[in-house]
Amino acid sequence: MNVLEHVYTATFAMLGAGVLFTLVRLVRGPSVLDRIICLNALSVLVVSSIAVEVAVRGDTAYIGLMVTIALLGFVGTLTAARFAERRAHDRG
């Protein structure tokens, strides 16, 4: 194994730990906004994992998938935050 393979392995391990911690926070989050932020962080971690996989393989076929997941995560977060804001406004 060369140094770059060790870097890729360490990067995947750190991204996996990030996903694990994010999933724990998603389950235990005390509010809806915490869960929305966790879903956004999860989409960022998935896109980052795909980017590392693209770097490992040297194949750019997954770039469109990365952009699609990033856009869906962004739009989903905006929609959920707007829904949560309206819900809080109706209660208050």
Tab-separated table of N, CA, C and O in Angstrom:
chain	number	residue	atom	x	y	z
A	1	MET	N	0.845	-1.192	0.000
A	1	MET	CA	0.000	0.000	0.000
A	1	MET	C	0.882	1.245	0.000
A	1	MET	O	1.796	1.367	0.800
A	2	ASN	N	0.559	2.138	-0.876
A	2	ASN	CA	1.291	3.390	-0.863
A	2	ASN	C	0.593	4.401	0.050
A	2	ASN	O	-0.449	4.122	0.638
A	3	VAL	N	1.164	5.550	0.172
A	3	VAL	CA	0.665	6.565	1.103
A	3	VAL	C	-0.736	7.026	0.711
A	3	VAL	O	-1.597	7.240	1.575
A	4	LEU	N	-0.998	7.165	-0.559
A	4	LEU	CA	-2.300	7.653	-1.012
A	4	LEU	C	-3.427	6.688	-0.652
A	4	LEU	O	-4.531	7.123	-0.301
A	5	GLU	N	-3.170	5.408	-0.685
A	5	GLU	CA	-4.186	4.434	-0.281
A	5	GLU	C	-4.482	4.537	1.212
A	5	GLU	O	-5.630	4.368	1.626
A	6	HIS	N	-3.481	4.835	1.999
A	6	HIS	CA	-3.698	5.054	3.432
A	6	HIS	C	-4.547	6.304	3.663
A	6	HIS	O	-5.404	6.325	4.548
A	7	VAL	N	-4.300	7.323	2.882
A	7	VAL	CA	-5.085	8.561	2.996
A	7	VAL	C	-6.531	8.294	2.629
A	7	VAL	O	-7.454	8.767	3.320
A	8	TYR	N	-6.773	7.552	1.559
A	8	TYR	CA	-8.148	7.227	1.173
A	8	TYR	C	-8.851	6.403	2.251
A	8	TYR	O	-10.008	6.640	2.576
A	9	THR	N	-8.138	5.444	2.814
A	9	THR	CA	-8.711	4.619	3.872
A	9	THR	C	-9.058	5.458	5.096
A	9	THR	O	-10.140	5.321	5.672
A	10	ALA	N	-8.155	6.351	5.480
A	10	ALA	CA	-8.414	7.222	6.629
A	10	ALA	C	-9.578	8.166	6.348
A	10	ALA	O	-10.413	8.426	7.224
A	11	THR	N	-9.669	8.655	5.130
A	11	THR	CA	-10.761	9.555	4.770
A	11	THR	C	-12.097	8.842	4.830
A	11	THR	O	-13.074	9.374	5.373
A	12	PHE	N	-12.146	7.625	4.291
A	12	PHE	CA	-13.393	6.862	4.370
A	12	PHE	C	-13.762	6.534	5.813
A	12	PHE	O	-14.936	6.549	6.186
A	13	ALA	N	-12.770	6.254	6.642
A	13	ALA	CA	-13.044	5.969	8.055
A	13	ALA	C	-13.615	7.203	8.747
A	13	ALA	O	-14.579	7.106	9.524
A	14	MET	N	-13.049	8.367	8.477
A	14	MET	CA	-13.551	9.594	9.099
A	14	MET	C	-14.944	9.948	8.590
A	14	MET	O	-15.800	10.398	9.367
A	15	LEU	N	-15.183	9.758	7.301
A	15	LEU	CA	-16.525	10.011	6.765
A	15	LEU	C	-17.535	9.030	7.358
A	15	LEU	O	-18.668	9.408	7.654
A	16	GLY	N	-17.123	7.782	7.523
A	16	GLY	CA	-18.005	6.799	8.155
A	16	GLY	C	-18.334	7.166	9.590
A	16	GLY	O	-19.478	7.027	10.038
A	17	ALA	N	-17.330	7.649	10.331
A	17	ALA	CA	-17.579	8.098	11.706
A	17	ALA	C	-18.522	9.292	11.712
A	17	ALA	O	-19.416	9.392	12.565
A	18	GLY	N	-18.343	10.194	10.756
A	18	GLY	CA	-19.241	11.342	10.652
A	18	GLY	C	-20.669	10.917	10.370
A	18	GLY	O	-21.618	11.469	10.942
A	19	VAL	N	-20.837	9.941	9.495
A	19	VAL	CA	-22.176	9.427	9.202
A	19	VAL	C	-22.785	8.786	10.445
A	19	VAL	O	-23.963	8.993	10.751
A	20	LEU	N	-21.981	8.027	11.174
A	20	LEU	CA	-22.468	7.380	12.390
A	20	LEU	C	-22.924	8.414	13.423
A	20	LEU	O	-24.024	8.308	13.978
A	21	PHE	N	-22.102	9.424	13.671
A	21	PHE	CA	-22.466	10.462	14.635
A	21	PHE	C	-23.688	11.252	14.177
A	21	PHE	O	-24.545	11.629	14.981
A	22	THR	N	-23.787	11.488	12.885
A	22	THR	CA	-24.936	12.215	12.353
A	22	THR	C	-26.211	11.398	12.499
A	22	THR	O	-27.264	11.940	12.849
A	23	LEU	N	-26.132	10.103	12.258
A	23	LEU	CA	-27.309	9.254	12.428
A	23	LEU	C	-27.754	9.178	13.887
A	23	LEU	O	-28.956	9.173	14.175
A	24	VAL	N	-26.779	9.148	14.797
A	24	VAL	CA	-27.129	9.153	16.221
A	24	VAL	C	-27.847	10.452	16.574
A	24	VAL	O	-28.867	10.444	17.265
A	25	ARG	N	-27.332	11.566	16.088
A	25	ARG	CA	-27.976	12.853	16.370
A	25	ARG	C	-29.337	12.942	15.686
A	25	ARG	O	-30.260	13.568	16.218
A	26	LEU	N	-29.471	12.329	14.535
A	26	LEU	CA	-30.753	12.329	13.832
A	26	LEU	C	-31.807	11.601	14.648
A	26	LEU	O	-32.951	12.042	14.739
A	27	VAL	N	-31.433	10.506	15.271
A	27	VAL	CA	-32.380	9.734	16.072
A	27	VAL	C	-32.670	10.431	17.400
A	27	VAL	O	-33.815	10.497	17.839
A	28	ARG	N	-31.645	10.984	18.035
A	28	ARG	CA	-31.799	11.562	19.364
A	28	ARG	C	-32.128	13.050	19.357
A	28	ARG	O	-32.365	13.614	20.421
A	29	GLY	N	-32.128	13.694	18.188
A	29	GLY	CA	-32.329	15.136	18.124
A	29	GLY	C	-33.589	15.586	18.843
A	29	GLY	O	-34.652	15.030	18.621
A	30	PRO	N	-33.467	16.578	19.721
A	30	PRO	CA	-34.642	16.973	20.496
A	30	PRO	C	-35.681	17.760	19.690
A	30	PRO	O	-36.841	17.788	20.063
A	31	SER	N	-35.287	18.357	18.592
A	31	SER	CA	-36.256	19.160	17.844
A	31	SER	C	-36.233	18.788	16.367
A	31	SER	O	-35.328	18.100	15.879
A	32	VAL	N	-37.230	19.265	15.675
A	32	VAL	CA	-37.334	19.008	14.237
A	32	VAL	C	-36.200	19.704	13.496
A	32	VAL	O	-35.640	19.152	12.542
A	33	LEU	N	-35.837	20.897	13.919
A	33	LEU	CA	-34.757	21.621	13.249
A	33	LEU	C	-33.425	20.887	13.381
A	33	LEU	O	-32.621	20.907	12.444
A	34	ASP	N	-33.181	20.245	14.522
A	34	ASP	CA	-31.965	19.432	14.662
A	34	ASP	C	-31.954	18.299	13.648
A	34	ASP	O	-30.923	17.988	13.054
A	35	ARG	N	-33.077	17.685	13.446
A	35	ARG	CA	-33.162	16.580	12.482
A	35	ARG	C	-32.992	17.078	11.044
A	35	ARG	O	-32.391	16.395	10.210
A	36	ILE	N	-33.506	18.265	10.755
A	36	ILE	CA	-33.335	18.841	9.420
A	36	ILE	C	-31.857	19.096	9.151
A	36	ILE	O	-31.332	18.786	8.072
A	37	ILE	N	-31.170	19.652	10.130
A	37	ILE	CA	-29.741	19.918	9.975
A	37	ILE	C	-28.967	18.613	9.814
A	37	ILE	O	-28.028	18.533	9.017
A	38	CYS	N	-29.366	17.586	10.543
A	38	CYS	CA	-28.699	16.285	10.414
A	38	CYS	C	-28.898	15.686	9.025
A	38	CYS	O	-27.974	15.087	8.473
A	39	LEU	N	-30.072	15.826	8.462
A	39	LEU	CA	-30.295	15.321	7.107
A	39	LEU	C	-29.443	16.075	6.097
A	39	LEU	O	-28.913	15.473	5.151
A	40	ASN	N	-29.294	17.381	6.297
A	40	ASN	CA	-28.433	18.160	5.409
A	40	ASN	C	-26.980	17.716	5.557
A	40	ASN	O	-26.272	17.545	4.559
A	41	ALA	N	-26.540	17.520	6.783
A	41	ALA	CA	-25.170	17.054	7.005
A	41	ALA	C	-24.953	15.664	6.411
A	41	ALA	O	-23.889	15.371	5.863
A	42	LEU	N	-25.970	14.831	6.491
A	42	LEU	CA	-25.876	13.490	5.914
A	42	LEU	C	-25.726	13.553	4.396
A	42	LEU	O	-24.923	12.803	3.816
A	43	SER	N	-26.458	14.442	3.752
A	43	SER	CA	-26.317	14.568	2.299
A	43	SER	C	-24.931	15.093	1.928
A	43	SER	O	-24.338	14.656	0.941
A	44	VAL	N	-24.381	15.997	2.735
A	44	VAL	CA	-23.026	16.487	2.480
A	44	VAL	C	-22.012	15.358	2.641
A	44	VAL	O	-21.073	15.230	1.838
A	45	LEU	N	-22.189	14.520	3.655
A	45	LEU	CA	-21.273	13.400	3.855
A	45	LEU	C	-21.360	12.382	2.726
A	45	LEU	O	-20.340	11.809	2.315
A	46	VAL	N	-22.559	12.154	2.209
A	46	VAL	CA	-22.713	11.220	1.084
A	46	VAL	C	-22.016	11.773	-0.161
A	46	VAL	O	-21.297	11.044	-0.861
A	47	VAL	N	-22.213	13.063	-0.422
A	47	VAL	CA	-21.547	13.674	-1.581
A	47	VAL	C	-20.027	13.624	-1.402
A	47	VAL	O	-19.293	13.348	-2.357
A	48	SER	N	-19.555	13.855	-0.188
A	48	SER	CA	-18.109	13.785	0.073
A	48	SER	C	-17.576	12.377	-0.140
A	48	SER	O	-16.481	12.197	-0.689
A	49	SER	N	-18.336	11.384	0.278
A	49	SER	CA	-17.911	9.996	0.072
A	49	SER	C	-17.834	9.655	-1.408
A	49	SER	O	-16.897	8.975	-1.855
A	50	ILE	N	-18.808	10.111	-2.161
A	50	ILE	CA	-18.779	9.870	-3.608
A	50	ILE	C	-17.588	10.587	-4.238
A	50	ILE	O	-16.930	10.045	-5.136
A	51	ALA	N	-17.283	11.793	-3.758
A	51	ALA	CA	-16.135	12.533	-4.298
A	51	ALA	C	-14.824	11.803	-4.025
A	51	ALA	O	-13.941	11.751	-4.895
A	52	VAL	N	-14.692	11.228	-2.853
A	52	VAL	CA	-13.480	10.461	-2.551
A	52	VAL	C	-13.414	9.213	-3.430
A	52	VAL	O	-12.345	8.846	-3.931
A	53	GLU	N	-14.550	8.571	-3.638
A	53	GLU	CA	-14.579	7.397	-4.515
A	53	GLU	C	-14.201	7.773	-5.946
A	53	GLU	O	-13.491	7.020	-6.627
A	54	VAL	N	-14.645	8.932	-6.401
A	54	VAL	CA	-14.249	9.411	-7.733
A	54	VAL	C	-12.743	9.627	-7.776
A	54	VAL	O	-12.086	9.284	-8.768
A	55	ALA	N	-12.182	10.161	-6.713
A	55	ALA	CA	-10.735	10.381	-6.670
A	55	ALA	C	-9.972	9.057	-6.653
A	55	ALA	O	-8.911	8.938	-7.270
A	56	VAL	N	-10.514	8.066	-5.960
A	56	VAL	CA	-9.851	6.765	-5.892
A	56	VAL	C	-9.846	6.098	-7.262
A	56	VAL	O	-8.812	5.600	-7.731
A	57	ARG	N	-10.983	6.093	-7.906
A	57	ARG	CA	-11.096	5.405	-9.199
A	57	ARG	C	-10.563	6.227	-10.362
A	57	ARG	O	-10.213	5.672	-11.398
A	58	GLY	N	-10.588	7.535	-10.231
A	58	GLY	CA	-10.169	8.385	-11.341
A	58	GLY	C	-11.210	8.470	-12.431
A	58	GLY	O	-10.923	8.902	-13.544
A	59	ASP	N	-12.432	8.076	-12.120
A	59	ASP	CA	-13.529	8.075	-13.078
A	59	ASP	C	-14.503	9.192	-12.712
A	59	ASP	O	-14.933	9.299	-11.574
A	60	THR	N	-14.855	10.008	-13.683
A	60	THR	CA	-15.726	11.155	-13.409
A	60	THR	C	-17.192	10.874	-13.715
A	60	THR	O	-17.983	11.802	-13.859
A	61	ALA	N	-17.565	9.617	-13.786
A	61	ALA	CA	-18.938	9.260	-14.151
A	61	ALA	C	-19.939	9.625	-13.066
A	61	ALA	O	-21.127	9.780	-13.348
A	62	TYR	N	-19.485	9.785	-11.840
A	62	TYR	CA	-20.397	10.037	-10.727
A	62	TYR	C	-20.559	11.515	-10.402
A	62	TYR	O	-21.198	11.862	-9.415
A	63	ILE	N	-20.006	12.390	-11.196
A	63	ILE	CA	-20.107	13.827	-10.935
A	63	ILE	C	-21.567	14.278	-11.006
A	63	ILE	O	-22.034	15.058	-10.164
A	64	GLY	N	-22.307	13.789	-11.977
A	64	GLY	CA	-23.728	14.139	-12.084
A	64	GLY	C	-24.526	13.671	-10.879
A	64	GLY	O	-25.411	14.377	-10.390
A	65	LEU	N	-24.207	12.484	-10.380
A	65	LEU	CA	-24.862	11.973	-9.178
A	65	LEU	C	-24.557	12.860	-7.973
A	65	LEU	O	-25.448	13.149	-7.170
A	66	MET	N	-23.327	13.313	-7.859
A	66	MET	CA	-22.958	14.196	-6.756
A	66	MET	C	-23.739	15.504	-6.799
A	66	MET	O	-24.255	15.961	-5.772
A	67	VAL	N	-23.840	16.084	-7.968
A	67	VAL	CA	-24.576	17.345	-8.107
A	67	VAL	C	-26.052	17.133	-7.791
A	67	VAL	O	-26.684	17.948	-7.100
A	68	THR	N	-26.612	16.031	-8.254
A	68	THR	CA	-28.027	15.744	-7.999
A	68	THR	C	-28.302	15.564	-6.514
A	68	THR	O	-29.264	16.137	-5.978
A	69	ILE	N	-27.475	14.803	-5.825
A	69	ILE	CA	-27.668	14.602	-4.389
A	69	ILE	C	-27.496	15.908	-3.630
A	69	ILE	O	-28.256	16.214	-2.706
A	70	ALA	N	-26.508	16.712	-4.016
A	70	ALA	CA	-26.294	17.998	-3.349
A	70	ALA	C	-27.492	18.927	-3.543
A	70	ALA	O	-27.943	19.578	-2.591
A	71	LEU	N	-28.021	18.979	-4.759
A	71	LEU	CA	-29.184	19.841	-5.013
A	71	LEU	C	-30.430	19.344	-4.290
A	71	LEU	O	-31.194	20.140	-3.732
A	72	LEU	N	-30.643	18.041	-4.285
A	72	LEU	CA	-31.794	17.491	-3.564
A	72	LEU	C	-31.680	17.742	-2.063
A	72	LEU	O	-32.664	18.059	-1.395
A	73	GLY	N	-30.487	17.606	-1.526
A	73	GLY	CA	-30.274	17.890	-0.115
A	73	GLY	C	-30.527	19.352	0.214
A	73	GLY	O	-31.162	19.680	1.220
A	74	PHE	N	-30.068	20.238	-0.649
A	74	PHE	CA	-30.261	21.667	-0.435
A	74	PHE	C	-31.735	22.046	-0.509
A	74	PHE	O	-32.262	22.720	0.378
A	75	VAL	N	-32.405	21.595	-1.547
A	75	VAL	CA	-33.829	21.921	-1.712
A	75	VAL	C	-34.658	21.271	-0.613
A	75	VAL	O	-35.585	21.888	-0.071
A	76	GLY	N	-34.325	20.064	-0.242
A	76	GLY	CA	-35.042	19.403	0.852
A	76	GLY	C	-34.872	20.129	2.173
A	76	GLY	O	-35.825	20.279	2.941
A	77	THR	N	-33.670	20.605	2.445
A	77	THR	CA	-33.429	21.351	3.675
A	77	THR	C	-34.191	22.663	3.673
A	77	THR	O	-34.799	23.044	4.685
A	78	LEU	N	-34.191	23.366	2.546
A	78	LEU	CA	-34.950	24.615	2.465
A	78	LEU	C	-36.444	24.382	2.660
A	78	LEU	O	-37.117	25.133	3.379
A	79	THR	N	-36.964	23.354	2.045
A	79	THR	CA	-38.391	23.060	2.159
A	79	THR	C	-38.761	22.686	3.587
A	79	THR	O	-39.766	23.177	4.121
A	80	ALA	N	-37.976	21.841	4.209
A	80	ALA	CA	-38.265	21.428	5.582
A	80	ALA	C	-38.132	22.593	6.555
A	80	ALA	O	-38.936	22.738	7.477
A	81	ALA	N	-37.133	23.453	6.346
A	81	ALA	CA	-36.966	24.610	7.219
A	81	ALA	C	-38.123	25.593	7.059
A	81	ALA	O	-38.617	26.155	8.045
A	82	ARG	N	-38.570	25.778	5.846
A	82	ARG	CA	-39.714	26.676	5.615
A	82	ARG	C	-40.978	26.100	6.261
A	82	ARG	O	-41.765	26.820	6.862
A	83	PHE	N	-41.159	24.790	6.147
A	83	PHE	CA	-42.302	24.144	6.781
A	83	PHE	C	-42.238	24.291	8.305
A	83	PHE	O	-43.237	24.592	8.959
A	84	ALA	N	-41.051	24.096	8.881
A	84	ALA	CA	-40.882	24.216	10.331
A	84	ALA	C	-41.110	25.661	10.781
A	84	ALA	O	-41.685	25.902	11.850
A	85	GLU	N	-40.679	26.600	9.970
A	85	GLU	CA	-40.889	28.011	10.315
A	85	GLU	C	-42.364	28.356	10.308
A	85	GLU	O	-42.868	29.015	11.225
A	86	ARG	N	-43.092	27.922	9.299
A	86	ARG	CA	-44.535	28.184	9.241
A	86	ARG	C	-45.259	27.502	10.388
A	86	ARG	O	-46.198	28.064	10.965
A	87	ARG	N	-44.840	26.321	10.719
A	87	ARG	CA	-45.456	25.598	11.822
A	87	ARG	C	-45.230	26.315	13.146
A	87	ARG	O	-46.148	26.434	13.958
A	88	ALA	N	-44.020	26.817	13.363
A	88	ALA	CA	-43.726	27.571	14.582
A	88	ALA	C	-44.488	28.895	14.594
A	88	ALA	O	-44.938	29.340	15.653
A	89	HIS	N	-44.638	29.517	13.447
A	89	HIS	CA	-45.369	30.781	13.368
A	89	HIS	C	-46.844	30.575	13.673
A	89	HIS	O	-47.478	31.403	14.342
A	90	ASP	N	-47.412	29.468	13.202
A	90	ASP	CA	-48.829	29.174	13.467
A	90	ASP	C	-49.071	28.888	14.931
A	90	ASP	O	-50.136	29.202	15.463
A	91	ARG	N	-48.105	28.282	15.607
A	91	ARG	CA	-48.256	27.980	17.032
A	91	ARG	C	-48.111	29.222	17.897
A	91	ARG	O	-48.740	29.343	18.921
A	92	GLY	N	-47.190	30.093	17.498
A	92	GLY	CA	-46.816	31.230	18.333
A	92	GLY	C	-47.700	32.387	18.146
A	92	GLY	O	-48.164	33.125	18.916
